[in-house]
């Protein structure tokens, strides 16, 4: 049994603040410890249940959050490639989609993006479960905050979930004590891996039809071949979910570039650049407060 863990950070047990998930913040060091501890708990339970290998994709912010020195020595951190042969996948430490209610750090892939897939609102759980489905990999378990579990009931209705925290506000949560959460995670992994007959493969409908709403750079994005503009949303039709994930990464880059271009224009308009720093700070604070699709995955 080859187990794959796709590990995000927002829904990791014990992480209760936005800051603990942000690389540049001092609180991130604590988040890194908690993320590694959770992946270790899952992996140890998987090995006890008979896994011959446990591979981990570090999904948060493009990777680099899982420090090898903190991980169980038999865990392999692997690239974002599902074609390497896995029997079952666990989605751990996840968050709900952009716009979800009572959700901790809800967003879809990046700040300022909302997605509709197969005609209904979708987030990363939908994308990852269907991407796994393209490779015939079933999803055995989903963990995260309460809103993640609720979302899993709509997009992964055959898969058990484990809730380890509850949002207080968009950027604050109350989590189960870490020991208790890890105990629950281990028990759940033992139960799930012992019942392969209940693993479920979520195959996407093809071609993949999606609507993407961007906070900025919409016009630029609409110029990409295969993307069309429709009532302010971008309509895309693609051969695979992986192609959609890759396209969303391009949209993210376009949004970043437009943001940077606006900043450059502001500096050009004010050579003394006196207010730039203050304005950037205010913008970032504003992003934090909004209950919407904000920080990056
Ligand atoms: Zn993340």
PDB file of C-alpha atoms and ligand atoms in Angstrom:
ATOM      1  CA  UNK A   1       0.000   0.000   0.000  1.00  0.00           C
ATOM      2  CA  UNK A   2       1.594   3.243  -1.195  1.00  0.00           C
ATOM      3  CA  UNK A   3       0.106   6.210   0.654  1.00  0.00           C
ATOM      4  CA  UNK A   4       0.208   9.795  -0.574  1.00  0.00           C
ATOM      5  CA  UNK A   5      -0.433  12.715   1.756  1.00  0.00           C
ATOM      6  CA  UNK A   6      -1.218  16.050   0.117  1.00  0.00           C
ATOM      7  CA  UNK A   7      -0.428  18.408   2.969  1.00  0.00           C
ATOM      8  CA  UNK A   8      -1.689  21.960   3.274  1.00  0.00           C
ATOM      9  CA  UNK A   9      -1.098  24.170   6.303  1.00  0.00           C
ATOM     10  CA  UNK A  10      -4.191  26.243   7.128  1.00  0.00           C
ATOM     11  CA  UNK A  11      -6.089  23.247   8.511  1.00  0.00           C
ATOM     12  CA  UNK A  12      -3.221  21.695  10.483  1.00  0.00           C
ATOM     13  CA  UNK A  13      -4.067  20.827  14.098  1.00  0.00           C
ATOM     14  CA  UNK A  14      -2.931  23.478  16.534  1.00  0.00           C
ATOM     15  CA  UNK A  15      -2.601  26.310  13.985  1.00  0.00           C
ATOM     16  CA  UNK A  16      -4.970  29.021  15.171  1.00  0.00           C
ATOM     17  CA  UNK A  17      -3.689  32.186  13.471  1.00  0.00           C
ATOM     18  CA  UNK A  18      -3.152  33.385   9.920  1.00  0.00           C
ATOM     19  CA  UNK A  19       0.358  34.509  10.850  1.00  0.00           C
ATOM     20  CA  UNK A  20       1.489  30.941  11.596  1.00  0.00           C
ATOM     21  CA  UNK A  21       0.963  30.095   7.906  1.00  0.00           C
ATOM     22  CA  UNK A  22       2.890  33.080   6.493  1.00  0.00           C
ATOM     23  CA  UNK A  23       6.521  32.421   5.656  1.00  0.00           C
ATOM     24  CA  UNK A  24       7.702  35.945   6.457  1.00  0.00           C
ATOM     25  CA  UNK A  25       6.058  36.095   9.902  1.00  0.00           C
ATOM     26  CA  UNK A  26       7.879  35.098  13.122  1.00  0.00           C
ATOM     27  CA  UNK A  27       4.900  32.871  14.075  1.00  0.00           C
ATOM     28  CA  UNK A  28       5.549  30.710  10.988  1.00  0.00           C
ATOM     29  CA  UNK A  29       8.293  28.756  12.815  1.00  0.00           C
ATOM     30  CA  UNK A  30       5.618  27.355  15.126  1.00  0.00           C
ATOM     31  CA  UNK A  31       3.379  26.552  12.165  1.00  0.00           C
ATOM     32  CA  UNK A  32       6.196  24.587  10.529  1.00  0.00           C
ATOM     33  CA  UNK A  33       6.628  22.467  13.684  1.00  0.00           C
ATOM     34  CA  UNK A  34       2.894  21.744  13.839  1.00  0.00           C
ATOM     35  CA  UNK A  35       2.672  20.875  10.142  1.00  0.00           C
ATOM     36  CA  UNK A  36       5.575  18.423  10.412  1.00  0.00           C
ATOM     37  CA  UNK A  37       4.115  16.909  13.594  1.00  0.00           C
ATOM     38  CA  UNK A  38       0.776  16.327  11.874  1.00  0.00           C
ATOM     39  CA  UNK A  39       2.341  14.748   8.780  1.00  0.00           C
ATOM     40  CA  UNK A  40       4.432  12.530  11.081  1.00  0.00           C
ATOM     41  CA  UNK A  41       1.352  11.424  13.027  1.00  0.00           C
ATOM     42  CA  UNK A  42      -0.434  10.505   9.798  1.00  0.00           C
ATOM     43  CA  UNK A  43       2.617   8.727   8.381  1.00  0.00           C
ATOM     44  CA  UNK A  44       3.316   6.731  11.546  1.00  0.00           C
ATOM     45  CA  UNK A  45      -0.288   5.551  11.618  1.00  0.00           C
ATOM     46  CA  UNK A  46      -0.051   4.650   7.921  1.00  0.00           C
ATOM     47  CA  UNK A  47       3.119   2.584   8.448  1.00  0.00           C
ATOM     48  CA  UNK A  48       1.463   0.823  11.393  1.00  0.00           C
ATOM     49  CA  UNK A  49      -1.499   0.055   9.115  1.00  0.00           C
ATOM     50  CA  UNK A  50       0.811  -1.626   6.608  1.00  0.00           C
ATOM     51  CA  UNK A  51       1.857   1.160   4.222  1.00  0.00           C
ATOM     52  CA  UNK A  52       5.078   0.283   2.360  1.00  0.00           C
ATOM     53  CA  UNK A  53       5.689   3.934   1.519  1.00  0.00           C
ATOM     54  CA  UNK A  54       4.375   7.323   2.578  1.00  0.00           C
ATOM     55  CA  UNK A  55       4.963  10.199   0.157  1.00  0.00           C
ATOM     56  CA  UNK A  56       4.040  13.799   0.872  1.00  0.00           C
ATOM     57  CA  UNK A  57       3.276  16.660  -1.495  1.00  0.00           C
ATOM     58  CA  UNK A  58       3.892  19.945   0.318  1.00  0.00           C
ATOM     59  CA  UNK A  59       0.947  21.885  -1.073  1.00  0.00           C
ATOM     60  CA  UNK A  60       1.113  25.100   0.948  1.00  0.00           C
ATOM     61  CA  UNK A  61       2.378  28.168  -0.887  1.00  0.00           C
ATOM     62  CA  UNK A  62       4.191  26.138  -3.528  1.00  0.00           C
ATOM     63  CA  UNK A  63       6.033  23.932  -1.018  1.00  0.00           C
ATOM     64  CA  UNK A  64       9.126  24.287   1.133  1.00  0.00           C
ATOM     65  CA  UNK A  65       7.241  24.156   4.442  1.00  0.00           C
ATOM     66  CA  UNK A  66       8.155  20.588   5.413  1.00  0.00           C
ATOM     67  CA  UNK A  67      11.643  20.613   6.919  1.00  0.00           C
ATOM     68  CA  UNK A  68      13.309  17.228   6.298  1.00  0.00           C
ATOM     69  CA  UNK A  69      14.981  17.292   9.732  1.00  0.00           C
ATOM     70  CA  UNK A  70      11.561  17.421  11.413  1.00  0.00           C
ATOM     71  CA  UNK A  71      10.046  14.541   9.429  1.00  0.00           C
ATOM     72  CA  UNK A  72       9.809  10.809  10.078  1.00  0.00           C
ATOM     73  CA  UNK A  73      12.856   9.329   8.256  1.00  0.00           C
ATOM     74  CA  UNK A  74      10.723   7.085   6.027  1.00  0.00           C
ATOM     75  CA  UNK A  75       8.611   9.948   4.630  1.00  0.00           C
ATOM     76  CA  UNK A  76       9.473  11.001   1.075  1.00  0.00           C
ATOM     77  CA  UNK A  77       8.637  14.604   0.148  1.00  0.00           C
ATOM     78  CA  UNK A  78       7.762  14.382  -3.557  1.00  0.00           C
ATOM     79  CA  UNK A  79       6.969  16.832  -6.392  1.00  0.00           C
ATOM     80  CA  UNK A  80       3.406  17.706  -7.447  1.00  0.00           C
ATOM     81  CA  UNK A  81       3.121  14.689  -9.727  1.00  0.00           C
ATOM     82  CA  UNK A  82       0.359  12.139  -9.193  1.00  0.00           C
ATOM     83  CA  UNK A  83       1.573   9.833 -11.944  1.00  0.00           C
ATOM     84  CA  UNK A  84       4.128   8.144  -9.709  1.00  0.00           C
ATOM     85  CA  UNK A  85       1.792   5.370  -8.551  1.00  0.00           C
ATOM     86  CA  UNK A  86      -0.183   5.707  -5.308  1.00  0.00           C
ATOM     87  CA  UNK A  87      -2.918   3.489  -3.900  1.00  0.00           C
ATOM     88  CA  UNK A  88      -4.688   6.081  -1.755  1.00  0.00           C
ATOM     89  CA  UNK A  89      -4.366   9.770  -0.928  1.00  0.00           C
ATOM     90  CA  UNK A  90      -5.054  11.737   2.251  1.00  0.00           C
ATOM     91  CA  UNK A  91      -5.803  15.476   2.030  1.00  0.00           C
ATOM     92  CA  UNK A  92      -4.486  16.874   5.299  1.00  0.00           C
ATOM     93  CA  UNK A  93      -4.502  20.342   6.822  1.00  0.00           C
ATOM     94  CA  UNK A  94      -6.959  21.821   4.347  1.00  0.00           C
ATOM     95  CA  UNK A  95      -9.124  24.937   4.250  1.00  0.00           C
ATOM     96  CA  UNK A  96     -12.452  25.695   2.627  1.00  0.00           C
ATOM     97  CA  UNK A  97     -12.999  27.445  -0.705  1.00  0.00           C
ATOM     98  CA  UNK A  98     -13.050  31.205  -1.302  1.00  0.00           C
ATOM     99  CA  UNK A  99     -16.195  32.746   0.118  1.00  0.00           C
ATOM    100  CA  UNK A 100     -17.067  29.831   2.444  1.00  0.00           C
ATOM    101  CA  UNK A 101     -18.848  30.811   5.662  1.00  0.00           C
ATOM    102  CA  UNK A 102     -17.393  30.356   9.155  1.00  0.00           C
ATOM    103  CA  UNK A 103     -14.202  29.171   7.528  1.00  0.00           C
ATOM    104  CA  UNK A 104     -10.607  29.607   8.684  1.00  0.00           C
ATOM    105  CA  UNK A 105      -8.362  31.174   5.988  1.00  0.00           C
ATOM    106  CA  UNK A 106     -10.754  30.155   3.223  1.00  0.00           C
ATOM    107  CA  UNK A 107      -9.488  30.773  -0.313  1.00  0.00           C
ATOM    108  CA  UNK A 108      -9.031  28.918  -3.581  1.00  0.00           C
ATOM    109  CA  UNK A 109      -5.404  28.535  -4.669  1.00  0.00           C
ATOM    110  CA  UNK A 110      -4.585  32.235  -4.237  1.00  0.00           C
ATOM    111  CA  UNK A 111      -6.027  35.495  -2.996  1.00  0.00           C
ATOM    112  CA  UNK A 112      -8.749  37.101  -5.099  1.00  0.00           C
ATOM    113  CA  UNK A 113      -9.871  34.033  -7.041  1.00  0.00           C
ATOM    114  CA  UNK A 114     -13.183  32.156  -7.068  1.00  0.00           C
ATOM    115  CA  UNK A 115     -13.890  28.975  -9.003  1.00  0.00           C
ATOM    116  CA  UNK A 116     -16.947  27.188 -10.346  1.00  0.00           C
ATOM    117  CA  UNK A 117     -16.398  23.613 -11.511  1.00  0.00           C
ATOM    118  CA  UNK A 118     -19.012  21.318 -13.028  1.00  0.00           C
ATOM    119  CA  UNK A 119     -21.530  24.090 -12.440  1.00  0.00           C
ATOM    120  CA  UNK A 120     -21.018  24.568  -8.711  1.00  0.00           C
ATOM    121  CA  UNK A 121     -18.717  26.520  -6.401  1.00  0.00           C
ATOM    122  CA  UNK A 122     -15.469  24.650  -5.962  1.00  0.00           C
ATOM    123  CA  UNK A 123     -12.232  24.945  -4.030  1.00  0.00           C
ATOM    124  CA  UNK A 124      -9.024  23.040  -3.594  1.00  0.00           C
ATOM    125  CA  UNK A 125     -10.770  19.897  -2.259  1.00  0.00           C
ATOM    126  CA  UNK A 126     -12.667  19.654  -5.549  1.00  0.00           C
ATOM    127  CA  UNK A 127      -9.549  20.309  -7.639  1.00  0.00           C
ATOM    128  CA  UNK A 128      -7.305  17.869  -5.798  1.00  0.00           C
ATOM    129  CA  UNK A 129      -9.856  15.051  -5.519  1.00  0.00           C
ATOM    130  CA  UNK A 130     -10.583  15.266  -9.272  1.00  0.00           C
ATOM    131  CA  UNK A 131      -6.911  15.566 -10.163  1.00  0.00           C
ATOM    132  CA  UNK A 132      -6.322  12.388  -8.112  1.00  0.00           C
ATOM    133  CA  UNK A 133      -9.299  10.872  -9.944  1.00  0.00           C
ATOM    134  CA  UNK A 134      -7.528  11.435 -13.259  1.00  0.00           C
ATOM    135  CA  UNK A 135      -4.864   9.065 -11.951  1.00  0.00           C
ATOM    136  CA  UNK A 136      -7.389   6.599 -10.448  1.00  0.00           C
ATOM    137  CA  UNK A 137      -6.198   7.487  -6.932  1.00  0.00           C
ATOM    138  CA  UNK A 138      -8.963   7.325  -4.321  1.00  0.00           C
ATOM    139  CA  UNK A 139      -9.199   9.827  -1.461  1.00  0.00           C
ATOM    140  CA  UNK A 140      -9.234   8.062   1.892  1.00  0.00           C
ATOM    141  CA  UNK A 141      -9.497  10.960   4.332  1.00  0.00           C
ATOM    142  CA  UNK A 142      -9.821  14.756   4.491  1.00  0.00           C
ATOM    143  CA  UNK A 143      -8.709  16.802   7.519  1.00  0.00           C
ATOM    144  CA  UNK A 144      -9.009  20.490   8.308  1.00  0.00           C
ATOM    145  CA  UNK A 145     -11.333  22.978   9.950  1.00  0.00           C
ATOM    146  CA  UNK A 146     -15.077  22.480  10.275  1.00  0.00           C
ATOM    147  CA  UNK A 147     -15.817  24.344   7.032  1.00  0.00           C
ATOM    148  CA  UNK A 148     -13.414  22.000   5.209  1.00  0.00           C
ATOM    149  CA  UNK A 149     -15.325  18.987   6.503  1.00  0.00           C
ATOM    150  CA  UNK A 150     -18.627  20.533   5.404  1.00  0.00           C
ATOM    151  CA  UNK A 151     -17.217  21.250   1.948  1.00  0.00           C
ATOM    152  CA  UNK A 152     -15.941  17.679   1.728  1.00  0.00           C
ATOM    153  CA  UNK A 153     -19.484  16.472   2.343  1.00  0.00           C
ATOM    154  CA  UNK A 154     -20.537  18.131  -0.897  1.00  0.00           C
ATOM    155  CA  UNK A 155     -17.489  17.421  -3.088  1.00  0.00           C
ATOM    156  CA  UNK A 156     -16.174  14.186  -1.506  1.00  0.00           C
ATOM    157  CA  UNK A 157     -19.345  12.708  -0.101  1.00  0.00           C
ATOM    158  CA  UNK A 158     -17.931   9.160   0.118  1.00  0.00           C
ATOM    159  CA  UNK A 159     -14.860  10.139   2.132  1.00  0.00           C
ATOM    160  CA  UNK A 160     -14.561  10.423   5.918  1.00  0.00           C
ATOM    161  CA  UNK A 161     -13.389  13.729   7.366  1.00  0.00           C
ATOM    162  CA  UNK A 162     -11.736  14.779  10.581  1.00  0.00           C
ATOM    163  CA  UNK A 163     -12.342  18.258  12.004  1.00  0.00           C
ATOM    164  CA  UNK A 164      -9.489  19.592  14.118  1.00  0.00           C
ATOM    165  CA  UNK A 165     -10.519  23.221  14.518  1.00  0.00           C
ATOM    166  CA  UNK A 166     -13.274  25.756  14.146  1.00  0.00           C
ATOM    167  CA  UNK A 167     -12.990  29.288  12.748  1.00  0.00           C
ATOM    168  CA  UNK A 168     -13.655  32.166  15.142  1.00  0.00           C
ATOM    169  CA  UNK A 169     -13.048  34.797  12.457  1.00  0.00           C
ATOM    170  CA  UNK A 170     -11.542  34.427   8.993  1.00  0.00           C
ATOM    171  CA  UNK A 171      -8.011  34.676  10.441  1.00  0.00           C
ATOM    172  CA  UNK A 172      -8.499  33.106  13.896  1.00  0.00           C
ATOM    173  CA  UNK A 173      -9.532  29.606  14.951  1.00  0.00           C
ATOM    174  CA  UNK A 174      -9.853  27.505  18.068  1.00  0.00           C
ATOM    175  CA  UNK A 175      -8.201  24.144  17.652  1.00  0.00           C
ATOM    176  CA  UNK A 176      -8.401  20.870  19.539  1.00  0.00           C
ATOM    177  CA  UNK A 177      -5.425  20.291  21.840  1.00  0.00           C
ATOM    178  CA  UNK A 178      -2.705  18.956  19.537  1.00  0.00           C
ATOM    179  CA  UNK A 179      -2.251  15.643  21.396  1.00  0.00           C
ATOM    180  CA  UNK A 180      -5.964  14.953  21.176  1.00  0.00           C
ATOM    181  CA  UNK A 181      -6.084  15.871  17.474  1.00  0.00           C
ATOM    182  CA  UNK A 182      -3.115  13.626  16.684  1.00  0.00           C
ATOM    183  CA  UNK A 183      -4.699  10.733  18.569  1.00  0.00           C
ATOM    184  CA  UNK A 184      -7.886  11.191  16.535  1.00  0.00           C
ATOM    185  CA  UNK A 185      -5.876  11.445  13.282  1.00  0.00           C
ATOM    186  CA  UNK A 186      -4.006   8.207  14.028  1.00  0.00           C
ATOM    187  CA  UNK A 187      -7.200   6.335  14.832  1.00  0.00           C
ATOM    188  CA  UNK A 188      -8.848   7.641  11.693  1.00  0.00           C
ATOM    189  CA  UNK A 189      -5.895   6.657   9.472  1.00  0.00           C
ATOM    190  CA  UNK A 190      -5.880   3.144  10.963  1.00  0.00           C
ATOM    191  CA  UNK A 191      -9.606   2.797  10.299  1.00  0.00           C
ATOM    192  CA  UNK A 192      -9.491   4.254   6.773  1.00  0.00           C
ATOM    193  CA  UNK A 193      -6.463   2.294   5.563  1.00  0.00           C
ATOM    194  CA  UNK A 194      -7.985  -0.901   6.921  1.00  0.00           C
ATOM    195  CA  UNK A 195     -11.008  -0.540   4.638  1.00  0.00           C
ATOM    196  CA  UNK A 196      -9.809  -0.176   1.004  1.00  0.00           C
ATOM    197  CA  UNK A 197     -13.269  -1.284  -0.152  1.00  0.00           C
ATOM    198  CA  UNK A 198     -14.530   2.114   1.024  1.00  0.00           C
ATOM    199  CA  UNK A 199     -11.949   4.256  -0.766  1.00  0.00           C
ATOM    200  CA  UNK A 200     -13.565   6.375  -3.439  1.00  0.00           C
ATOM    201  CA  UNK A 201     -12.163   7.631  -6.749  1.00  0.00           C
ATOM    202  CA  UNK A 202     -13.588  11.019  -7.799  1.00  0.00           C
ATOM    203  CA  UNK A 203     -13.327  11.097 -11.571  1.00  0.00           C
ATOM    204  CA  UNK A 204     -13.824  14.507 -13.206  1.00  0.00           C
ATOM    205  CA  UNK A 205     -16.317  15.156 -15.962  1.00  0.00           C
ATOM    206  CA  UNK A 206     -14.400  15.731 -19.215  1.00  0.00           C
ATOM    207  CA  UNK A 207     -13.716  18.019 -20.821  1.00  0.00           C
ATOM    208  CA  UNK A 208     -13.212  20.056 -17.670  1.00  0.00           C
ATOM    209  CA  UNK A 209     -15.499  23.104 -17.735  1.00  0.00           C
ATOM    210  CA  UNK A 210     -14.801  25.865 -15.250  1.00  0.00           C
ATOM    211  CA  UNK A 211     -15.627  29.480 -14.541  1.00  0.00           C
ATOM    212  CA  UNK A 212     -12.969  31.542 -12.810  1.00  0.00           C
ATOM    213  CA  UNK A 213     -13.526  34.947 -11.275  1.00  0.00           C
ATOM    214  CA  UNK A 214     -10.443  37.082 -10.654  1.00  0.00           C
ATOM    215  CA  UNK A 215     -10.147  40.164  -8.475  1.00  0.00           C
ATOM    216  CA  UNK A 216      -7.787  41.728 -11.036  1.00  0.00           C
ATOM    217  CA  UNK A 217      -6.067  40.991 -14.381  1.00  0.00           C
ATOM    218  CA  UNK A 218      -9.275  39.590 -15.891  1.00  0.00           C
ATOM    219  CA  UNK A 219      -8.721  41.289 -19.258  1.00  0.00           C
ATOM    220  CA  UNK A 220      -5.174  40.004 -19.454  1.00  0.00           C
ATOM    221  CA  UNK A 221      -6.269  36.468 -18.556  1.00  0.00           C
ATOM    222  CA  UNK A 222      -9.013  36.521 -21.193  1.00  0.00           C
ATOM    223  CA  UNK A 223      -6.307  36.818 -23.859  1.00  0.00           C
ATOM    224  CA  UNK A 224      -4.932  33.357 -23.082  1.00  0.00           C
ATOM    225  CA  UNK A 225      -5.990  30.913 -25.850  1.00  0.00           C
ATOM    226  CA  UNK A 226      -8.952  28.809 -24.757  1.00  0.00           C
ATOM    227  CA  UNK A 227     -10.096  31.368 -22.179  1.00  0.00           C
ATOM    228  CA  UNK A 228     -13.124  33.553 -22.882  1.00  0.00           C
ATOM    229  CA  UNK A 229     -14.735  36.394 -20.966  1.00  0.00           C
ATOM    230  CA  UNK A 230     -18.365  35.989 -19.975  1.00  0.00           C
ATOM    231  CA  UNK A 231     -20.190  38.383 -17.604  1.00  0.00           C
ATOM    232  CA  UNK A 232     -16.940  39.264 -15.883  1.00  0.00           C
ATOM    233  CA  UNK A 233     -15.950  35.626 -15.401  1.00  0.00           C
ATOM    234  CA  UNK A 234     -13.411  33.611 -17.351  1.00  0.00           C
ATOM    235  CA  UNK A 235     -14.811  30.515 -19.009  1.00  0.00           C
ATOM    236  CA  UNK A 236     -12.327  27.723 -19.630  1.00  0.00           C
ATOM    237  CA  UNK A 237     -12.608  24.304 -21.205  1.00  0.00           C
ATOM    238  CA  UNK A 238      -9.643  22.001 -20.698  1.00  0.00           C
ATOM    239  CA  UNK A 239      -8.694  18.372 -21.206  1.00  0.00           C
ATOM    240  CA  UNK A 240      -7.796  17.757 -17.553  1.00  0.00           C
ATOM    241  CA  UNK A 241      -8.044  19.083 -14.007  1.00  0.00           C
ATOM    242  CA  UNK A 242      -4.260  19.263 -13.891  1.00  0.00           C
ATOM    243  CA  UNK A 243      -4.396  21.650 -16.870  1.00  0.00           C
ATOM    244  CA  UNK A 244      -6.891  23.777 -14.901  1.00  0.00           C
ATOM    245  CA  UNK A 245      -4.590  23.851 -11.857  1.00  0.00           C
ATOM    246  CA  UNK A 246      -1.703  24.918 -14.108  1.00  0.00           C
ATOM    247  CA  UNK A 247      -3.875  27.624 -15.705  1.00  0.00           C
ATOM    248  CA  UNK A 248      -4.862  28.928 -12.257  1.00  0.00           C
ATOM    249  CA  UNK A 249      -1.139  29.261 -11.496  1.00  0.00           C
ATOM    250  CA  UNK A 250      -0.840  31.424 -14.622  1.00  0.00           C
ATOM    251  CA  UNK A 251      -3.839  33.535 -13.515  1.00  0.00           C
ATOM    252  CA  UNK A 252      -2.135  33.962 -10.143  1.00  0.00           C
ATOM    253  CA  UNK A 253       1.031  35.200 -11.830  1.00  0.00           C
ATOM    254  CA  UNK A 254      -1.002  37.657 -13.934  1.00  0.00           C
ATOM    255  CA  UNK A 255      -2.755  39.038 -10.837  1.00  0.00           C
ATOM    256  CA  UNK A 256       0.622  39.471  -9.102  1.00  0.00           C
ATOM    257  CA  UNK A 257       2.082  41.238 -12.158  1.00  0.00           C
ATOM    258  CA  UNK A 258      -0.834  43.626 -12.380  1.00  0.00           C
ATOM    259  CA  UNK A 259      -0.519  44.404  -8.698  1.00  0.00           C
ATOM    260  CA  UNK A 260       3.181  45.092  -9.146  1.00  0.00           C
ATOM    261  CA  UNK A 261       2.526  47.236 -12.207  1.00  0.00           C
ATOM    262  CA  UNK A 262       0.102  49.372 -10.171  1.00  0.00           C
ATOM    263  CA  UNK A 263       2.748  49.759  -7.498  1.00  0.00           C
ATOM    264  CA  UNK A 264       5.359  50.818 -10.084  1.00  0.00           C
ATOM    265  CA  UNK A 265       2.921  53.323 -11.566  1.00  0.00           C
ATOM    266  CA  UNK A 266       2.277  54.767  -8.122  1.00  0.00           C
ATOM    267  CA  UNK A 267       6.021  55.148  -7.566  1.00  0.00           C
ATOM    268  CA  UNK A 268       6.445  56.759 -11.004  1.00  0.00           C
ATOM    269  CA  UNK A 269       3.657  59.206 -10.212  1.00  0.00           C
ATOM    270  CA  UNK A 270       5.302  60.177  -6.927  1.00  0.00           C
ATOM    271  CA  UNK A 271       9.077  60.154  -7.361  1.00  0.00           C
ATOM    272  CA  UNK A 272       9.580  60.782  -3.651  1.00  0.00           C
ATOM    273  CA  UNK A 273       7.475  57.622  -3.057  1.00  0.00           C
ATOM    274  CA  UNK A 274       6.551  59.063   0.311  1.00  0.00           C
ATOM    275  CA  UNK A 275       3.227  57.320   0.752  1.00  0.00           C
ATOM    276  CA  UNK A 276       4.010  54.012  -0.949  1.00  0.00           C
ATOM    277  CA  UNK A 277       5.049  52.095   2.144  1.00  0.00           C
ATOM    278  CA  UNK A 278       2.125  53.336   4.212  1.00  0.00           C
ATOM    279  CA  UNK A 279      -0.279  52.482   1.420  1.00  0.00           C
ATOM    280  CA  UNK A 280       1.081  48.964   0.983  1.00  0.00           C
ATOM    281  CA  UNK A 281       0.769  48.350   4.733  1.00  0.00           C
ATOM    282  CA  UNK A 282      -2.826  49.565   4.693  1.00  0.00           C
ATOM    283  CA  UNK A 283      -3.620  47.365   1.704  1.00  0.00           C
ATOM    284  CA  UNK A 284      -2.199  44.263   3.393  1.00  0.00           C
ATOM    285  CA  UNK A 285      -4.080  44.984   6.622  1.00  0.00           C
ATOM    286  CA  UNK A 286      -7.250  45.432   4.556  1.00  0.00           C
ATOM    287  CA  UNK A 287      -6.719  42.093   2.827  1.00  0.00           C
ATOM    288  CA  UNK A 288      -6.376  40.378   6.172  1.00  0.00           C
ATOM    289  CA  UNK A 289      -9.659  41.707   7.456  1.00  0.00           C
ATOM    290  CA  UNK A 290     -11.799  40.895   4.448  1.00  0.00           C
ATOM    291  CA  UNK A 291     -13.769  37.684   4.794  1.00  0.00           C
ATOM    292  CA  UNK A 292     -13.008  36.603   1.304  1.00  0.00           C
ATOM    293  CA  UNK A 293     -10.663  34.750  -0.985  1.00  0.00           C
ATOM    294  CA  UNK A 294      -7.361  36.125   0.203  1.00  0.00           C
ATOM    295  CA  UNK A 295      -3.931  34.734   1.030  1.00  0.00           C
ATOM    296  CA  UNK A 296      -2.050  32.367  -1.212  1.00  0.00           C
ATOM    297  CA  UNK A 297      -2.480  28.612  -1.056  1.00  0.00           C
TER     298      UNK A 297
HETATM  299 ZN1  LIG B   1      -2.241  26.518   2.129  1.00  0.00          ZN
END
